[in-house]
Amino acid sequence: MTVSKIWVFAEGSGGVVSSITCEMLAKARELAGTVECVWAGGDADAVAATLGAHGASKVLSVGDLGGSLAGVPVASAIAAAVAAGNGPDAIMLGTTYDGRDVAGRLSVKLDAPVITNVVDIVERDGGLAGVEPIFGGTQNVFTKFTGDKVGIFLVRPKSFAAEETGGGAAAVEALAGGDAGSSAGATIVTRHVEEKSGPQLDEAAVVVSGGRGLGEVANFQLIEDLAKALGAAPGASRAIVDAGWVPYSYQVGQTGKVVKPTVYIAAGISGATQHLVGMKGSKHIIAINKDPEAPIFSVADLGIVGDVHKVLPKLLEALQNR
Amino acid sequence: MPSTVVAGSFCYRRVTVGKLSYMNVVVCVKQIPDPADPGALDPTTKTLKRDGKLILDESDSYGVEMALQLVGDSGEVTLVSMAPNGEVSGLRTALAMGAAKAVLVSDDALKGSDSLTTAKVLAKAIGRAGDYDLVLAATESSDGYTGTVPEQIAEVLGLPSVTFAKSITVDGSSIKVDRQTEAGYDEVTCPLPAVVSVTAGVVEPRYPSFKGIMAAKSKPVDQVGIADLGLDAGAVGWAGAGQEIVEVVAAEAREAGEVIEDDGEAYNRIVTFLSDLKVI
Ligand SMILES: Cc1cc2nc3c(=O)[nH]c(=O)nc-3n(C[C@H](O)[C@H](O)[C@H](O)COP(=O)(O)OP(=O)(O)OC[C@H]3O[C@@H](n4cnc5c(N)ncnc54)[C@H](O)[C@@H]3O)c2cc1C
Ligand SMILES: Nc1ncnc2c1ncn2[C@@H]1O[C@H](COP(=O)(O)O)[C@@H](O)[C@H]1O
């Protein structure tokens, strides 16, 4: 192995570890002999079993952040460990709200760049290279760090398959916080959680997404109804999220969720590269679009050139009559 | 009552409270190749070609709009941008929207800069922009989308920060930000000065008026090179990059399947497809 120790910035809430954390652990195990997690929150003991089962030997706990956003305290703690000579060779963070914050802060503290949008990490010439898809995933760019600093990788969700190793609970150790200094102060005062029923978008076996081709916001009901009939999660292109038809949590794509369901149905979505990178990994893709030239057809297993206002109501009726 | 910018609202009212009766906001704006043009890689450097005309990154138009709404008529919006070839077209668009002035960093030595170097350069440029209360950027750019530059700028400047802002309310010497989350949003308070990254689509960027376009032509653009910022050529661009592209390979293509024309019965094909997969 080219590197001996990798840290994974572990995330989760309510004692539940996020999928991307387990995905990164699976990859980290392949690349390094020692894999440890950095955890922010007062409940490290609650996640030690899950993290251990996925291959982490230690949970390095930054402790309860007391409402502070994660970027400053977590990066300070990691940087302090690196300065003390206890740091890893590389650190993997998810492309998440907090993961990006920590990576950006850490990058400056360590004076090391971040390799972003990574979907794979491979060994190259005695070091690690991050693989980033560009131009809608048609080409892959391999990037290596040039110096001997800690390699910081921001990993896209659903890049690796999570897998348990059967290991026991990870040992919890405190990761002493560094000094936040003048950058401290951003504090969460209230959390607002949008209630949602039905399967989670990024975990559903079937996803039905709608785009601008639906014409108007009222027609999104068709997508919701279809999703319900299929036990699927509804999704959306950014065009209709930006237009305010549906909340951001519905967005599939580069800036939204990455989904890999068994079946992805795209209705009235053109298939812009930024949308494709979020759903191209689906096992089967069905697209409905009135434009035979729409790029979405280049990735569809079944493409219907037709009007969503004609196809979807009939499809819904047929499904409801089964 | 504090001034509020709420997603989707179009009120430009600003009522100031506390110490900040006058507010200076710096907005980082990236000038990028038109996303409508197909992108291409430079065969030798393996980086995105950026030699044609550049435009204002749409992602940054939200930050410009939010800044203009925040300052109202008692404050000033200053733009900072790093771009090759002294490019100003994107800056002129934002100046036409209402920004007062701009700092442009343009230097051949900057070619090949990674996001960390970009942040260091922009932090210096922000220092040149005068006193400021708030720095805005977009959560991610359209062409680079590393999504790390705003947080890196904050760390270089030693400032607190909030990313993924949906709305910003000024309240005395601090701000209240609704920060997008996986589950909804968090209300976050943060002392000023601070760096905030703004999520796309949360405000409606105004169209520059004819008057605005004419006025923009004579608004000051302070164009500087890296030496003016006290930076060393060896620390930026290719020379200063801590990463290098070692290879670019074609990805495995997903094969297109069957495409049929809807004859009124195509929905049946979908039903069969789904039932063959035992999804229904
Ligand atoms: C930095 C950046 C990040 C981005 N991130 C994302 C992202 O995460 N997710 C995302 O989705 N986009 C993202 N985008 C936006 C993306 O580039 C596209 O603008 C967006 O995906 C388009 O959405 P759409 O397909 O719904 O709309 P359009 O591109 O407008 O397509 C509508 C489609 O509907 C079809 N249509 C119209 N009427 C009908 C009808 N009656 N029946 C059937 N078909 C019809 C049309 O033929 C067309 O193909 C991003 C862009 C940038 C710059
Ligand atoms: N060259 C640049 N000039 C001005 N602002 C920039 C530049 N690069 C990045 N930014 C700002 O940082 C944001 C995030 O960029 P990125 O980290 O590249 O996704 C952009 O949307 C801009 O607001």
XYZ file of C-alpha atoms and ligand atoms in Angstrom:
678
model
C 0.000 0.000 0.000
C 1.223 3.429 -0.893
C -0.226 5.151 2.140
C -0.432 3.870 5.657
C -3.102 5.989 7.333
C -6.312 7.559 6.022
C -8.800 9.587 8.011
C -12.451 9.763 6.994
C -14.573 12.704 8.127
C -17.598 10.804 9.406
C -21.026 12.412 9.413
C -24.472 11.468 10.571
C -27.203 12.509 12.925
C -29.153 11.027 15.784
C -26.598 8.248 16.175
C -27.067 7.172 12.545
C -23.988 7.267 10.321
C -24.565 8.697 6.832
C -24.233 6.432 3.797
C -21.398 8.447 2.293
C -19.333 7.857 5.429
C -19.631 4.085 5.058
C -18.926 4.368 1.328
C -15.701 6.278 1.973
C -14.650 3.797 4.657
C -14.909 0.964 2.137
C -12.536 2.764 -0.230
C -10.180 3.905 2.511
C -9.755 0.276 3.645
C -8.637 -0.663 0.145
C -5.997 2.063 0.103
C -4.519 2.145 3.597
C -3.664 -0.194 6.425
C -5.014 2.111 9.098
C -8.380 3.802 8.733
C -9.703 6.153 11.385
C -12.697 8.458 11.559
C -13.003 12.047 12.702
C -16.353 12.685 14.354
C -17.905 15.942 15.516
C -20.701 15.720 18.063
C -21.170 14.578 21.617
C -22.311 11.087 20.636
C -19.128 9.376 19.409
C -19.909 6.313 21.513
C -23.208 5.884 19.703
C -21.551 5.623 16.287
C -18.415 3.685 17.287
C -20.044 0.319 16.548
C -21.184 1.263 13.038
C -17.909 2.941 12.154
C -15.981 -0.027 13.508
C -18.133 -2.449 11.545
C -17.182 -0.574 8.389
C -13.487 -0.768 9.091
C -12.512 2.186 11.280
C -10.196 1.281 14.132
C -10.648 4.579 15.955
C -13.193 7.356 16.268
C -11.350 10.609 16.869
C -13.940 12.739 18.581
C -13.857 16.501 18.286
C -16.699 16.566 20.837
C -19.913 18.512 20.990
C -19.678 21.611 18.793
C -22.253 23.511 20.825
C -24.091 24.712 17.720
C -20.988 25.922 15.899
C -20.853 25.095 12.199
C -18.409 22.209 11.686
C -15.859 23.851 9.363
C -13.761 25.845 11.816
C -13.629 23.545 14.881
C -13.147 20.308 12.937
C -10.464 21.722 10.649
C -8.693 23.274 13.653
C -8.632 19.944 15.475
C -7.345 18.062 12.436
C -4.712 20.723 11.724
C -3.551 20.566 15.343
C -3.088 16.803 15.071
C -1.160 17.178 11.809
C 1.066 19.844 13.354
C 1.770 17.504 16.264
C 2.860 14.802 13.837
C -0.171 12.584 14.442
C -1.961 13.279 11.191
C -2.890 10.887 8.388
C -1.395 10.618 4.899
C -4.733 11.490 3.372
C -8.164 12.555 4.499
C -11.443 11.825 2.737
C -14.485 14.041 3.213
C -17.887 13.800 1.587
C -19.123 16.457 -0.839
C -21.658 17.530 1.759
C -22.524 20.838 3.419
C -20.139 20.307 6.310
C -17.592 18.206 4.414
C -16.891 21.048 1.999
C -16.566 23.555 4.832
C -14.072 21.405 6.704
C -12.069 20.704 3.522
C -11.833 24.402 2.595
C -10.739 25.481 6.064
C -8.291 22.595 6.381
C -6.791 23.313 2.983
C -5.656 26.764 4.115
C -4.522 25.593 7.547
C -2.320 22.886 5.980
C -1.483 25.000 2.925
C -2.518 22.002 0.829
C -4.942 21.904 -2.101
C -8.154 19.883 -2.222
C -8.940 17.440 -4.996
C -12.677 17.847 -5.449
C -15.622 16.009 -7.030
C -13.784 12.738 -6.690
C -15.597 9.538 -7.716
C -12.593 7.268 -7.271
C -9.169 7.280 -5.658
C -6.428 5.138 -7.182
C -2.768 4.430 -6.548
C -0.510 6.185 -9.033
C 3.290 6.404 -9.075
C 3.655 5.830 -5.372
C 0.853 8.197 -4.366
C -2.883 8.635 -4.571
C -4.716 10.200 -7.492
C -8.283 11.438 -7.386
C -10.531 10.686 -10.348
C -12.951 13.440 -11.324
C -15.488 13.133 -14.135
C -15.802 16.153 -16.417
C -18.007 17.126 -19.354
C -20.984 15.261 -17.940
C -18.959 12.207 -17.103
C -17.644 11.582 -20.602
C -14.039 11.975 -19.502
C -12.179 11.250 -16.286
C -9.397 13.468 -15.003
C -6.728 11.917 -12.760
C -5.161 14.442 -10.391
C -2.258 13.923 -7.997
C -0.890 16.073 -5.232
C 2.599 17.332 -5.974
C 3.884 18.016 -2.476
C 4.157 15.806 0.565
C 1.303 17.438 2.432
C -1.762 15.580 3.677
C -3.907 14.731 0.643
C -7.401 16.203 1.007
C -10.067 14.515 -1.122
C -13.697 15.646 -1.422
C -15.656 12.581 -2.473
C -19.002 12.536 -4.267
C -21.775 10.438 -2.715
C -22.501 6.982 -4.196
C -18.987 6.614 -5.567
C -18.216 3.444 -3.638
C -20.246 0.535 -2.304
C -20.399 0.459 1.489
C -19.483 -2.874 2.990
C -19.206 -4.137 6.555
C -16.064 -5.962 7.589
C -17.483 -7.535 10.699
C -15.050 -5.555 12.838
C -15.840 -4.629 16.421
C -16.610 -1.169 17.743
C -13.985 1.465 17.053
C -12.087 2.881 20.007
C -13.172 6.414 20.873
C -10.379 8.936 21.445
C -10.557 12.678 21.890
C -9.103 14.843 19.120
C -8.027 17.955 20.957
C -9.518 21.068 19.396
C -7.181 23.607 17.886
C -7.695 27.327 18.322
C -10.558 28.680 16.234
C -9.336 32.260 16.730
C -11.075 35.060 14.870
C -12.898 32.695 12.507
C -15.188 31.320 15.207
C -18.695 32.580 15.678
C -21.061 31.056 13.110
C -23.613 29.316 15.307
C -26.790 27.403 14.581
C -29.694 28.827 16.580
C -32.639 26.872 15.161
C -32.920 23.857 12.883
C -35.823 23.520 10.490
C -36.565 20.032 9.270
C -38.839 19.573 6.270
C -41.096 16.605 6.850
C -41.147 14.158 3.984
C -42.983 10.928 3.555
C -42.095 8.048 1.269
C -38.653 6.704 0.439
C -35.545 8.912 0.572
C -34.508 10.236 -2.811
C -30.962 8.931 -2.571
C -31.999 5.533 -1.275
C -35.139 4.724 -3.261
C -35.146 1.759 -5.643
C -37.191 3.788 -8.118
C -36.962 7.518 -8.759
C -39.382 9.521 -10.903
C -38.062 12.966 -11.790
C -39.682 15.843 -13.573
C -38.224 18.831 -15.381
C -39.203 22.013 -17.123
C -40.975 19.980 -19.803
C -43.850 19.521 -17.345
C -44.796 23.055 -18.284
C -46.116 24.337 -14.994
C -45.906 23.676 -11.285
C -49.378 22.078 -11.057
C -48.225 19.284 -13.349
C -45.621 18.150 -10.846
C -48.538 16.455 -9.090
C -48.334 13.837 -11.869
C -44.766 13.064 -10.799
C -45.812 12.832 -7.134
C -48.717 10.536 -8.046
C -46.535 8.327 -10.228
C -43.948 8.103 -7.487
C -46.638 7.080 -5.049
C -47.987 4.414 -7.393
C -44.485 2.984 -7.839
C -43.339 3.287 -4.230
C -40.731 5.637 -5.671
C -39.161 8.906 -4.592
C -39.980 12.025 -6.623
C -37.032 14.019 -7.961
C -36.446 17.101 -10.083
C -34.083 18.941 -12.364
C -32.529 22.150 -11.122
C -34.585 24.198 -13.562
C -37.784 23.529 -11.638
C -36.095 23.739 -8.245
C -34.798 27.200 -9.143
C -38.263 28.086 -10.416
C -39.588 27.257 -6.948
C -41.863 24.391 -8.025
C -40.303 21.935 -5.594
C -37.858 22.193 -2.684
C -34.131 21.879 -3.202
C -34.162 18.495 -1.497
C -35.735 17.114 -4.704
C -32.825 18.123 -6.934
C -30.884 15.424 -8.742
C -27.497 16.275 -10.224
C -24.163 17.861 -9.663
C -25.414 20.332 -7.070
C -28.175 18.082 -5.859
C -28.405 14.419 -4.954
C -26.567 11.615 -6.654
C -28.993 8.741 -7.169
C -28.367 5.176 -8.298
C -31.773 3.506 -8.220
C -32.783 0.344 -10.063
C -34.981 2.485 -12.293
C -34.783 6.218 -12.965
C -37.603 7.832 -14.907
C -36.879 11.280 -16.371
C -39.929 13.159 -17.600
C -39.503 16.444 -19.470
C -35.823 16.659 -18.561
C -33.340 17.586 -21.286
C -30.370 15.761 -19.784
C -27.892 18.590 -19.223
C -24.465 17.331 -18.178
C -25.022 18.575 -14.626
C -28.187 16.495 -14.397
C -26.591 13.436 -15.980
C -23.777 13.217 -13.428
C -26.403 12.801 -10.729
C -28.314 9.913 -12.300
C -26.130 8.237 -14.923
C -25.231 5.506 -12.484
C -28.849 4.289 -12.331
C -29.244 0.673 -13.342
C -32.034 1.345 -15.820
C -33.126 4.681 -17.235
C -36.432 5.556 -18.871
C -36.785 8.973 -20.502
C -39.834 10.760 -21.850
C -39.139 13.865 -23.899
C -40.787 15.386 -26.944
C -37.455 16.297 -28.508
C -35.825 13.270 -30.189
C -32.471 15.086 -29.986
C -32.614 15.548 -26.187
C -29.323 14.402 -24.647
C -31.192 12.393 -22.021
C -31.849 9.758 -24.715
C -28.127 9.062 -24.991
C -28.211 7.425 -21.568
C -31.738 5.960 -21.628
C -32.443 2.244 -21.935
C -35.987 3.044 -22.965
C -36.626 6.400 -24.583
C -40.116 7.627 -25.411
C -40.316 10.528 -27.827
C -43.601 11.995 -26.738
C -45.537 14.543 -24.758
C -45.399 14.092 -20.987
C -48.945 15.425 -20.747
C -50.129 12.487 -22.835
C -47.816 9.700 -21.681
C -47.775 10.287 -17.922
C -51.545 10.340 -17.225
C -51.988 7.098 -19.176
C -49.046 5.519 -17.410
C -50.460 6.555 -14.052
C -53.845 5.149 -14.893
C -52.348 1.849 -16.043
C -50.304 1.550 -12.855
C -53.253 2.388 -10.642
C -55.393 -0.232 -12.427
C -52.941 -3.028 -11.857
C -36.616 45.982 11.957
C -33.594 44.425 10.302
C -33.287 44.398 6.547
C -34.181 41.053 5.094
C -33.538 39.371 1.826
C -35.870 36.449 1.480
C -35.716 33.921 -1.317
C -38.133 34.919 -4.023
C -38.920 38.351 -2.628
C -38.347 41.398 -4.701
C -38.359 44.099 -2.082
C -35.340 46.316 -2.160
C -36.299 47.990 1.110
C -33.581 48.231 3.658
C -34.074 49.448 7.181
C -30.856 49.659 9.076
C -30.377 48.952 12.704
C -27.545 49.053 15.176
C -24.061 50.065 14.113
C -24.310 49.277 10.446
C -26.108 52.256 9.037
C -23.899 52.007 5.996
C -22.819 48.707 4.591
C -20.051 47.680 2.244
C -20.357 44.318 0.606
C -17.686 42.699 -1.528
C -18.893 40.106 -4.027
C -16.536 37.585 -5.625
C -17.574 37.120 -9.221
C -16.053 34.629 -11.576
C -15.932 35.312 -15.292
C -16.282 32.095 -17.234
C -16.590 30.803 -20.809
C -20.223 30.725 -21.966
C -21.604 27.420 -20.587
C -23.652 27.128 -23.795
C -20.423 26.584 -25.753
C -19.088 23.056 -25.571
C -16.115 22.963 -23.208
C -12.704 21.816 -24.370
C -9.448 20.916 -22.703
C -6.160 22.487 -23.619
C -4.191 19.471 -24.900
C -0.937 20.417 -23.172
C -2.117 21.757 -19.822
C -5.193 19.482 -19.649
C -7.179 22.312 -18.098
C -10.349 23.972 -19.334
C -9.747 26.401 -22.210
C -10.603 29.917 -21.121
C -9.295 31.989 -24.018
C -12.502 33.261 -25.598
C -14.862 35.923 -24.346
C -15.887 35.395 -20.743
C -19.241 36.118 -19.135
C -20.508 36.606 -15.586
C -21.018 33.206 -14.001
C -24.761 32.887 -13.432
C -23.992 31.357 -10.029
C -22.514 34.708 -8.974
C -25.438 36.777 -10.225
C -27.341 35.660 -7.101
C -24.610 37.006 -4.821
C -24.583 40.309 -6.709
C -28.362 40.596 -6.398
C -28.314 39.723 -2.720
C -25.561 42.263 -2.060
C -27.472 44.992 -3.906
C -30.597 44.222 -1.887
C -28.634 44.242 1.378
C -26.962 47.611 0.839
C -29.964 49.326 -0.707
C -29.109 52.996 -1.068
C -26.981 53.164 2.041
C -23.950 51.188 1.074
C -21.747 50.047 -1.728
C -21.130 46.818 -3.579
C -17.584 46.132 -4.760
C -16.736 43.258 -7.078
C -13.549 41.229 -7.032
C -12.552 38.876 -9.797
C -9.543 36.951 -10.974
C -9.511 36.365 -14.707
C -7.002 36.036 -17.544
C -6.365 38.637 -20.242
C -7.808 41.598 -18.363
C -11.275 40.277 -19.083
C -14.011 42.660 -17.887
C -17.203 41.672 -19.761
C -18.581 39.735 -16.812
C -17.670 42.533 -14.430
C -19.472 45.065 -16.627
C -22.641 42.956 -16.387
C -22.503 43.057 -12.579
C -21.601 46.767 -12.595
C -24.615 47.361 -14.830
C -26.778 45.580 -12.259
C -25.672 48.201 -9.749
C -22.290 47.363 -8.234
C -20.193 50.503 -7.679
C -16.694 49.376 -8.580
C -14.456 46.384 -9.157
C -11.020 44.983 -8.475
C -9.741 42.715 -11.230
C -6.661 40.563 -10.789
C -5.211 39.573 -14.126
C -1.746 38.158 -14.587
C -0.183 35.564 -16.885
C 1.498 34.012 -13.872
C -1.939 33.053 -12.518
C -2.581 30.461 -15.267
C -2.978 27.037 -13.724
C -3.865 28.295 -10.251
C -5.667 25.780 -8.057
C -8.544 26.764 -5.793
C -6.269 27.413 -2.821
C -4.153 29.879 -4.804
C -7.317 31.452 -6.212
C -8.555 32.016 -2.664
C -5.247 33.549 -1.578
C -5.302 35.929 -4.555
C -8.948 36.877 -4.027
C -8.302 37.491 -0.323
C -5.591 39.990 -1.273
C -7.917 41.606 -3.807
C -10.623 41.903 -1.149
C -8.087 43.708 1.022
C -7.689 46.233 -1.784
C -11.415 46.797 -2.081
C -11.529 49.003 1.035
C -13.417 48.507 4.293
C -16.051 45.835 4.083
C -18.660 44.287 6.349
C -19.475 41.217 4.335
C -17.937 39.150 1.522
C -20.284 37.146 -0.689
C -19.453 34.360 -3.138
C -21.446 31.565 -4.765
C -21.515 28.101 -3.236
C -19.911 26.805 -6.406
C -18.842 28.133 -9.763
C -20.303 26.778 -12.991
C -17.022 25.834 -14.620
C -14.801 24.815 -11.713
C -17.399 23.773 -9.121
C -14.871 22.913 -6.441
C -17.143 24.641 -3.931
C -14.153 25.276 -1.683
C -13.032 28.805 -2.632
C -15.411 30.779 -0.323
C -14.408 28.797 2.764
C -10.742 29.072 1.792
C -11.095 32.856 1.425
C -12.659 33.034 4.896
C -9.800 31.055 6.400
C -7.145 33.177 4.670
C -8.845 36.330 5.966
C -9.369 34.812 9.418
C -13.114 35.431 9.241
C -16.159 33.415 10.289
C -18.285 32.101 7.467
C -21.595 30.573 6.535
C -22.007 28.525 3.371
C -25.158 27.622 1.402
C -27.087 30.753 2.363
C -30.709 30.971 1.221
C -31.272 34.350 2.840
C -29.325 36.920 4.848
C -30.677 39.348 7.428
C -28.459 42.071 8.870
C -29.010 42.560 12.561
C -26.708 45.160 14.093
C -23.155 43.912 13.838
C -24.114 40.355 13.015
C -26.128 38.539 10.393
C -28.744 35.849 10.501
C -28.453 33.356 7.681
C -30.825 30.603 6.621
C -28.398 27.878 5.646
C -29.596 25.068 3.443
C -29.159 21.592 4.936
C -29.799 18.022 3.947
C -33.049 18.032 5.938
C -34.259 21.606 5.466
C -32.436 24.673 6.708
C -30.690 26.007 9.799
C -30.903 29.525 11.153
C -27.314 30.555 11.777
C -26.042 33.718 13.442
C -22.628 35.051 12.565
C -20.673 38.153 13.618
C -19.527 40.614 10.948
C -17.297 40.879 9.037
C -17.911 37.461 7.563
C -17.799 35.475 4.339
C -21.074 33.990 3.112
C -21.640 31.746 0.100
C -24.998 32.110 -1.603
C -26.966 29.213 -3.081
C -28.126 29.501 -6.695
C -31.724 30.438 -7.373
C -32.533 32.034 -4.006
C -33.126 35.546 -5.345
C -34.155 36.823 -8.765
C -31.138 38.617 -10.288
C -32.262 41.916 -11.794
C -31.755 42.644 -15.476
C -29.402 45.562 -16.054
C -31.357 48.600 -17.217
C -30.204 50.610 -20.216
C -29.153 53.334 -17.807
C -27.264 50.776 -15.758
C -25.454 49.473 -18.817
C -24.420 52.970 -19.850
C -23.318 53.861 -16.313
C -21.288 50.650 -15.999
C -18.998 51.746 -18.810
C -17.472 54.457 -16.663
C -17.443 52.711 -13.302
C -13.947 52.159 -11.920
C -12.221 48.819 -12.470
C -8.974 48.617 -10.528
C -6.902 46.194 -12.599
C -3.918 44.752 -10.779
C -1.252 42.110 -11.273
C 0.109 39.802 -8.637
C 3.064 42.060 -7.861
C 0.580 44.820 -6.940
C -0.898 42.396 -4.419
C 2.483 41.595 -2.954
C 2.393 38.040 -4.286
C 5.285 36.142 -5.799
C 4.968 34.559 -9.266
C 6.535 31.361 -7.952
C 3.733 30.940 -5.426
C 0.822 31.088 -7.871
C -0.266 29.506 -11.156
C 1.352 26.290 -12.326
C 4.409 27.003 -10.185
C 2.405 27.280 -6.991
C -0.157 24.560 -7.645
C -0.018 21.726 -5.163
C -1.714 19.360 -7.575
C -1.203 18.217 -11.142
C -3.329 16.460 -13.695
C -1.585 13.244 -14.623
C -4.049 11.819 -17.098
C -7.370 12.404 -18.844
C -9.169 9.347 -20.173
C -12.495 8.777 -21.856
C -15.040 7.370 -19.428
C -16.937 4.204 -20.158
C -19.923 5.362 -22.159
C -23.392 4.296 -21.218
C -25.025 2.778 -24.232
C -28.182 4.333 -25.486
C -31.030 1.856 -25.641
C -34.195 1.782 -27.639
C -35.926 5.020 -28.526
C -39.531 4.866 -29.708
C -42.026 7.437 -30.891
C -45.183 7.675 -28.792
C -48.139 6.437 -30.804
C -50.508 6.836 -27.886
C -49.574 3.401 -26.509
C -45.970 4.005 -25.471
C -47.007 4.052 -21.808
C -47.556 0.310 -22.190
C -43.902 -0.156 -23.046
C -42.996 1.519 -19.782
C -45.362 -0.762 -17.879
C -43.825 -3.839 -19.533
C -40.305 -2.545 -18.876
C -41.095 -2.037 -15.197
C -42.818 -5.362 -14.786
C -39.969 -7.219 -16.541
C -37.694 -5.726 -13.883
C -40.208 -6.821 -11.246
C -40.407 -3.239 -10.024
C -44.188 -3.527 -10.276
C -22.950 24.916 -11.720
C -24.220 24.292 -12.230
C -24.761 23.241 -11.517
C -25.939 22.640 -11.945
N -26.445 21.601 -11.214
C -27.551 20.978 -11.647
C -28.097 19.878 -10.923
O -27.592 19.476 -9.861
N -29.201 19.267 -11.412
C -29.809 19.678 -12.565
O -30.800 19.064 -12.959
N -29.326 20.717 -13.252
C -28.233 21.394 -12.819
N -27.787 22.466 -13.515
C -28.650 23.031 -14.592
C -28.561 22.301 -15.894
O -27.497 22.854 -16.645
C -29.869 22.490 -16.701
O -30.131 23.852 -16.845
C -31.090 21.828 -16.058
O -30.792 20.488 -15.701
C -32.221 21.850 -17.044
O -33.406 21.356 -16.464
P -34.553 20.720 -17.386
O -34.009 19.567 -18.120
O -35.714 20.494 -16.495
O -34.931 21.928 -18.320
P -34.656 22.175 -19.925
O -33.208 22.042 -20.173
O -35.349 23.405 -20.196
O -35.341 20.942 -20.582
C -36.725 20.728 -20.655
C -36.934 19.527 -21.554
O -38.302 19.209 -21.588
C -38.655 18.844 -22.904
N -40.089 19.113 -23.042
C -40.706 20.316 -23.145
N -42.040 20.153 -23.210
C -42.269 18.822 -23.153
C -43.432 18.018 -23.171
N -44.666 18.563 -23.244
N -43.303 16.672 -23.115
C -42.061 16.114 -23.027
N -40.927 16.814 -23.002
C -41.027 18.161 -23.060
C -37.784 19.672 -23.797
O -37.614 19.023 -25.057
C -36.493 19.752 -22.997
O -35.607 18.723 -23.380
C -26.597 23.086 -13.114
C -26.042 24.133 -13.842
C -24.872 24.735 -13.411
C -24.321 25.865 -14.229
N -11.456 33.457 -10.312
C -12.419 33.862 -9.492
N -12.776 35.174 -9.426
C -13.753 35.594 -8.580
N -14.442 34.766 -7.781
C -14.141 33.452 -7.806
C -13.117 32.922 -8.647
N -13.050 31.594 -8.437
C -13.998 31.293 -7.509
N -14.646 32.418 -7.127
C -15.776 32.531 -6.168
O -15.905 31.329 -5.429
C -17.125 30.670 -5.793
C -16.944 29.169 -5.734
O -16.024 28.765 -6.716
P -15.501 27.276 -6.830
O -14.886 26.960 -5.499
O -14.559 27.269 -7.956
O -16.691 26.394 -7.059
C -17.451 31.231 -7.157
O -18.793 31.062 -7.502
C -17.061 32.692 -6.956
O -18.002 33.400 -6.176
